[in-house]
CSV table of C-alpha atoms in Angstrom, one decimal:
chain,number,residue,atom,x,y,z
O,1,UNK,CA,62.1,-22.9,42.3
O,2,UNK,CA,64.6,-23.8,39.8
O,3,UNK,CA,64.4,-21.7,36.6
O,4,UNK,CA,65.7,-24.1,34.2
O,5,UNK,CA,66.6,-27.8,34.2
O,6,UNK,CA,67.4,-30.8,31.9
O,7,UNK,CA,66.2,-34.3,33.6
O,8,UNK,CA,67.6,-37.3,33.2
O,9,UNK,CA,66.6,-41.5,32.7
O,10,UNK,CA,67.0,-42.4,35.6
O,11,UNK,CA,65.2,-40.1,37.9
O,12,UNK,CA,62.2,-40.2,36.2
O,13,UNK,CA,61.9,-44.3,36.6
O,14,UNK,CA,62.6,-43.8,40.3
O,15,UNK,CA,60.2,-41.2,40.8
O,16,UNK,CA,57.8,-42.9,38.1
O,17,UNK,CA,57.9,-46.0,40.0
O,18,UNK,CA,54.2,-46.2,40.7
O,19,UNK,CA,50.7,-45.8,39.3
O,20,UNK,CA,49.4,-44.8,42.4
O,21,UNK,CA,51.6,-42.6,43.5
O,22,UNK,CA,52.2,-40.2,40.6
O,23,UNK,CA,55.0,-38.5,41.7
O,24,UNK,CA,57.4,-38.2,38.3
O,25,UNK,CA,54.3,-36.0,37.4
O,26,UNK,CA,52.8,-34.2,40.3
O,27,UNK,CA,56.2,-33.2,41.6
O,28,UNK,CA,58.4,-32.5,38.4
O,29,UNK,CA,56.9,-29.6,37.6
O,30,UNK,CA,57.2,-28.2,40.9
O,31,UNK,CA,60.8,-27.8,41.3
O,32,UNK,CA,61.5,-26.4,38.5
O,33,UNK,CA,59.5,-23.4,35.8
O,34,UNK,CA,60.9,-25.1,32.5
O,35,UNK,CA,62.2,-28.6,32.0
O,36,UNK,CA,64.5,-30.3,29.3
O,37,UNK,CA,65.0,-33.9,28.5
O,38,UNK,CA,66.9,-35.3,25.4
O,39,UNK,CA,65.3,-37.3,23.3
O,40,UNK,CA,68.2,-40.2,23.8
O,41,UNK,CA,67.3,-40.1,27.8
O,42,UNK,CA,63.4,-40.2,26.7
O,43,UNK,CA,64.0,-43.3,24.7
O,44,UNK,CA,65.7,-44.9,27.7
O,45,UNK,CA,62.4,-44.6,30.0
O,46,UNK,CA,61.0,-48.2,28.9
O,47,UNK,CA,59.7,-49.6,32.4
O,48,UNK,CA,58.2,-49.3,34.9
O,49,UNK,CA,54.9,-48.5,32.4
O,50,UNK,CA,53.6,-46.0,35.2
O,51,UNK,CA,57.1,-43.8,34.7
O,52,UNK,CA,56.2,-44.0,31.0
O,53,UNK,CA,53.3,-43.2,31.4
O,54,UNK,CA,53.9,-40.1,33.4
O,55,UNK,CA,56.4,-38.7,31.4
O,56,UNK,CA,54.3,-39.1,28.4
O,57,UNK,CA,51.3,-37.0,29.8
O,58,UNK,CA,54.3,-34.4,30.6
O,59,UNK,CA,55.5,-34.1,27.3
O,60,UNK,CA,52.2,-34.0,25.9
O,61,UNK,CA,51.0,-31.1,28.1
O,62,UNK,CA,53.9,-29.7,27.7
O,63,UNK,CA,55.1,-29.8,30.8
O,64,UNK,CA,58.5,-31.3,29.8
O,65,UNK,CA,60.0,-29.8,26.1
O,66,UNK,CA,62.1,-32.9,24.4
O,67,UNK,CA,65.3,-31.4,22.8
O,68,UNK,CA,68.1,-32.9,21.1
O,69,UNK,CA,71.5,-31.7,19.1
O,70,UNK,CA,69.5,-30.9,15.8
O,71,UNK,CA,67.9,-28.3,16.8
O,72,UNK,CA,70.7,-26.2,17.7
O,73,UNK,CA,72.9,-23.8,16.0
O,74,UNK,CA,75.5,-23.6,14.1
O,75,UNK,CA,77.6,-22.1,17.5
O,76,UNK,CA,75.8,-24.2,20.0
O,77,UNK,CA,76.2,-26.9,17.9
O,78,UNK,CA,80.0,-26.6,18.4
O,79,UNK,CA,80.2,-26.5,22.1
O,80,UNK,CA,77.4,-29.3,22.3
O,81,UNK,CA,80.0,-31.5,20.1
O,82,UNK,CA,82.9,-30.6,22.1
O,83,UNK,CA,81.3,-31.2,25.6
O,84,UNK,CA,80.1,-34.9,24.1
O,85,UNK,CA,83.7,-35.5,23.5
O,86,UNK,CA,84.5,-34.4,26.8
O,87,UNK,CA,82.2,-36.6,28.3
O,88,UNK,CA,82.6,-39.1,26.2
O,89,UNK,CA,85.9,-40.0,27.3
O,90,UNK,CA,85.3,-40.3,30.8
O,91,UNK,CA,82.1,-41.6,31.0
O,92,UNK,CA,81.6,-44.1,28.1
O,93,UNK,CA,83.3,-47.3,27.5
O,94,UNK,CA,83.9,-48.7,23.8
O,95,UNK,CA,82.4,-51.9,24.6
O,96,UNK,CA,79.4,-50.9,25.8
O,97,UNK,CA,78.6,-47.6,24.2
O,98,UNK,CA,75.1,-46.7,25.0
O,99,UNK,CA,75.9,-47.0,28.5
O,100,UNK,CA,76.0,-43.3,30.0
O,101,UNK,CA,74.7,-42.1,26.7
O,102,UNK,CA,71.5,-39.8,27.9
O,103,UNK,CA,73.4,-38.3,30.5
O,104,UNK,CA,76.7,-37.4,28.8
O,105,UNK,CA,73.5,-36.2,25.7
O,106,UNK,CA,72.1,-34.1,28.5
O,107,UNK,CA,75.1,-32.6,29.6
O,108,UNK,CA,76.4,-31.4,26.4
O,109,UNK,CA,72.9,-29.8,25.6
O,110,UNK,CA,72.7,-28.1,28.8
O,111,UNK,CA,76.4,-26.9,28.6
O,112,UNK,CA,75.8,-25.5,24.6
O,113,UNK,CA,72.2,-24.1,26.1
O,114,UNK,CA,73.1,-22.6,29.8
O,115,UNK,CA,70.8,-25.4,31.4
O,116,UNK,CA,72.4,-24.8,35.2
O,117,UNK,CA,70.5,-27.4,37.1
O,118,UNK,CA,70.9,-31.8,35.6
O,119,UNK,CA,68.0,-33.7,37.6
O,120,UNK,CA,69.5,-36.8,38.0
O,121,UNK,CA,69.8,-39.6,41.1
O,122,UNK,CA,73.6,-40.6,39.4
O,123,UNK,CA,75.3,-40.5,43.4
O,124,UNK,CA,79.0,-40.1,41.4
O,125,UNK,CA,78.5,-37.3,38.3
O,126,UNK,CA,79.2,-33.9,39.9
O,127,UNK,CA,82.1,-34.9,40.7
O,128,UNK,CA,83.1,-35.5,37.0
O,129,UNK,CA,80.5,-32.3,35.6
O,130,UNK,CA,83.2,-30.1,37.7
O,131,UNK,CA,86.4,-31.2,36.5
O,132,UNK,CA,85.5,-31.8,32.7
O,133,UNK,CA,82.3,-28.7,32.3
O,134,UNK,CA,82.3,-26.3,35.5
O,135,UNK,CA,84.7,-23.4,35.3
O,136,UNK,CA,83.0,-20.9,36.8
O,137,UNK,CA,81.1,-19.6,33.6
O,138,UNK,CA,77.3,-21.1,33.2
O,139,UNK,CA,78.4,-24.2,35.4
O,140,UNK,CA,75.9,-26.7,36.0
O,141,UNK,CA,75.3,-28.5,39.4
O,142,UNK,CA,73.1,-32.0,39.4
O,143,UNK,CA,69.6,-32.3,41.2
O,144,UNK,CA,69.0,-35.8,43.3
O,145,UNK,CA,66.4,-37.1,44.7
O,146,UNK,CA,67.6,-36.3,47.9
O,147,UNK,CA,67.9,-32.7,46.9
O,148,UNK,CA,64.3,-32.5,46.5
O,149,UNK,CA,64.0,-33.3,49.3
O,150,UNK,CA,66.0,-31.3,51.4
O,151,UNK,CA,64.2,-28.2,49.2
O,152,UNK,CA,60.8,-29.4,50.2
O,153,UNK,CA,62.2,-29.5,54.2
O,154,UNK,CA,63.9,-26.1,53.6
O,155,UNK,CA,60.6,-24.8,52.7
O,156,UNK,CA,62.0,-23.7,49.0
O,157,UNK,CA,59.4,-25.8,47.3
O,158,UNK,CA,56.1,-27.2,49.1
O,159,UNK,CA,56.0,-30.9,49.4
O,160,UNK,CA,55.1,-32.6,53.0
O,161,UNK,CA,57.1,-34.8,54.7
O,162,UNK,CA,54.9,-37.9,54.8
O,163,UNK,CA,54.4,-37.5,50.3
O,164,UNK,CA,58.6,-37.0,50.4
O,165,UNK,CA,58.8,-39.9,52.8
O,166,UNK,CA,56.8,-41.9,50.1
O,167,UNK,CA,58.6,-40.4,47.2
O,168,UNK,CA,61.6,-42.1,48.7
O,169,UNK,CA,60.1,-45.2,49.1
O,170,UNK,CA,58.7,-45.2,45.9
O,171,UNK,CA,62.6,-44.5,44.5
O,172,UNK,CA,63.8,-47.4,45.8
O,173,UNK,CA,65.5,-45.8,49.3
O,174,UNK,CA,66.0,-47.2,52.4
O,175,UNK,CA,63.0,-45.4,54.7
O,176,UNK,CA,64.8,-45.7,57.9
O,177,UNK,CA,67.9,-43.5,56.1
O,178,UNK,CA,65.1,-41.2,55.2
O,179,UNK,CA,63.5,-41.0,59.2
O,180,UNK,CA,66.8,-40.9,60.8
O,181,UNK,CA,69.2,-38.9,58.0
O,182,UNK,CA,66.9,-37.0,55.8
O,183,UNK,CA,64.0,-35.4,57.1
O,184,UNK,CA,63.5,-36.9,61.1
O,185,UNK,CA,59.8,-36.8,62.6
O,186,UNK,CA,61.2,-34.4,65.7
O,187,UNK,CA,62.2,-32.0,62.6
O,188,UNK,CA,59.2,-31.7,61.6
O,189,UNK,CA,57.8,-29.2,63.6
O,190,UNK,CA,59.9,-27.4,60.9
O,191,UNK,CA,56.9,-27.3,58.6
C-alpha cells in the first residue's frame, strides 16, 4: 500500500464511471493510507453523477483530504509557485488555460508537500514529471489505472481479477487488452 498520494480528475471519472459498480470508492482507499486531491481537480469532476457522487462520500468521510496552495507555508508556498511555473510552461497553452490545470495544481502541491505517488490515467505525464520535477530528491512517479492493476495481480493490494477486469471496463478499456495483456485467465492461478 502506498503511503501517500494526490489523485487527479481524470481517474476518478474513469473509475467513477458507474453507480453500480462503486469502484472510485471501494478501491481508492485501498491503494493508498492517505489521499490528496486539489480543490481545482475536485471542481473538474462534473459527470458522470456516480463519479461525483463517489468522490463526495470520500471527502465527506474523510477518506480523501481536499488541499490547495492556501494552506501552505510561507516555504512551501515558494516551491509550490515555482513547480506551477515549471509546469505551466510545458503543459498549458495560453489559449486554452484551464486545460491541464488540476494536474500541473496537483503536481506543484505534491512537489512543495513530498506527495511521491500522482494517481492519474494521463498515458504521457511521467515522462514530463521527470525532466521538469524528478531529480532524485522526493521525486514523484504517477499511479494509472493499469498500475492498480498490476498491484492487485502482484498480490501488493487485494482486488480479484474478475472486479479489476470490470474496473477496466468500467474505465473505458478495451477488455480483450485487459485478457490477453494485462492480467490473462491462465495467470490466474496466480491468485
Amino acid at each position: 500500500m502506498i503511503d501517500k498520494m494526490i489523485v487527479d480528475a481524470d481517474l476518478c471519472i474513469k473509475l467513477g464511471g458507474s453507480d453500480k459498480y462503486r469502484y472510485l470508492y471501494d478501491i481508492l482507499p485501498l491503494i493508498s493510507n492517505k489521499i490528496y486531491m486539489h480543490t481545482y481537480a475536485y471542481s473538474e469532476v462534473m459527470l458522470p453523477s456516480s463519479a461525483v457522487k463517489q468522490l463526495n462520500e470520500l471527502v465527506t468521510e474523510g477518506k480523501v483530504e481536499l488541499v490547495n496552495e492556501s494552506e501552505l507555508n510561507e516555504q512551501n508556498r515558494i516551491i509550490y509557485e515555482a513547480v506551477y511555473k515549471s509546469l505551466e510552461r510545458v503543459m498549458m497553452d495560453p489559449r486554452r488555460p484551464n486545460k491541464n490545470k488540476g494536474e500541473v495544481c496537483s503536481l506543484a502541491y505534491a512537489k512543495a508537500t513530498g506527495i511521491p505517488v500522482f494517481a492519474t490515467d494521463e498515458v504521457n505525464l511521467q515522462p514530463i514529471i521527470d525532466s521538469q520535477l524528478n531529480s532524485g530528491l522526493d521525486d514523484i512517479i504517477c499511479i494509472r489505472i493499469v498500475d492498480i492493476i498490476n498491484k492487485a495481480y502482484e498480490g501488493e493490494i487485494i482486488i480479484p481479477r474478475k472486479v479489476c477486469k470490470a474496473l477496466w471496463i468500467v474505465a473505458g478499456k478495451n477488455k480483450d487488452i485487459f485478457d490477453k495483456d494485462i492480467w490473462p485467465l491462465k495467470d490466474d492461478f496466480k491468485r
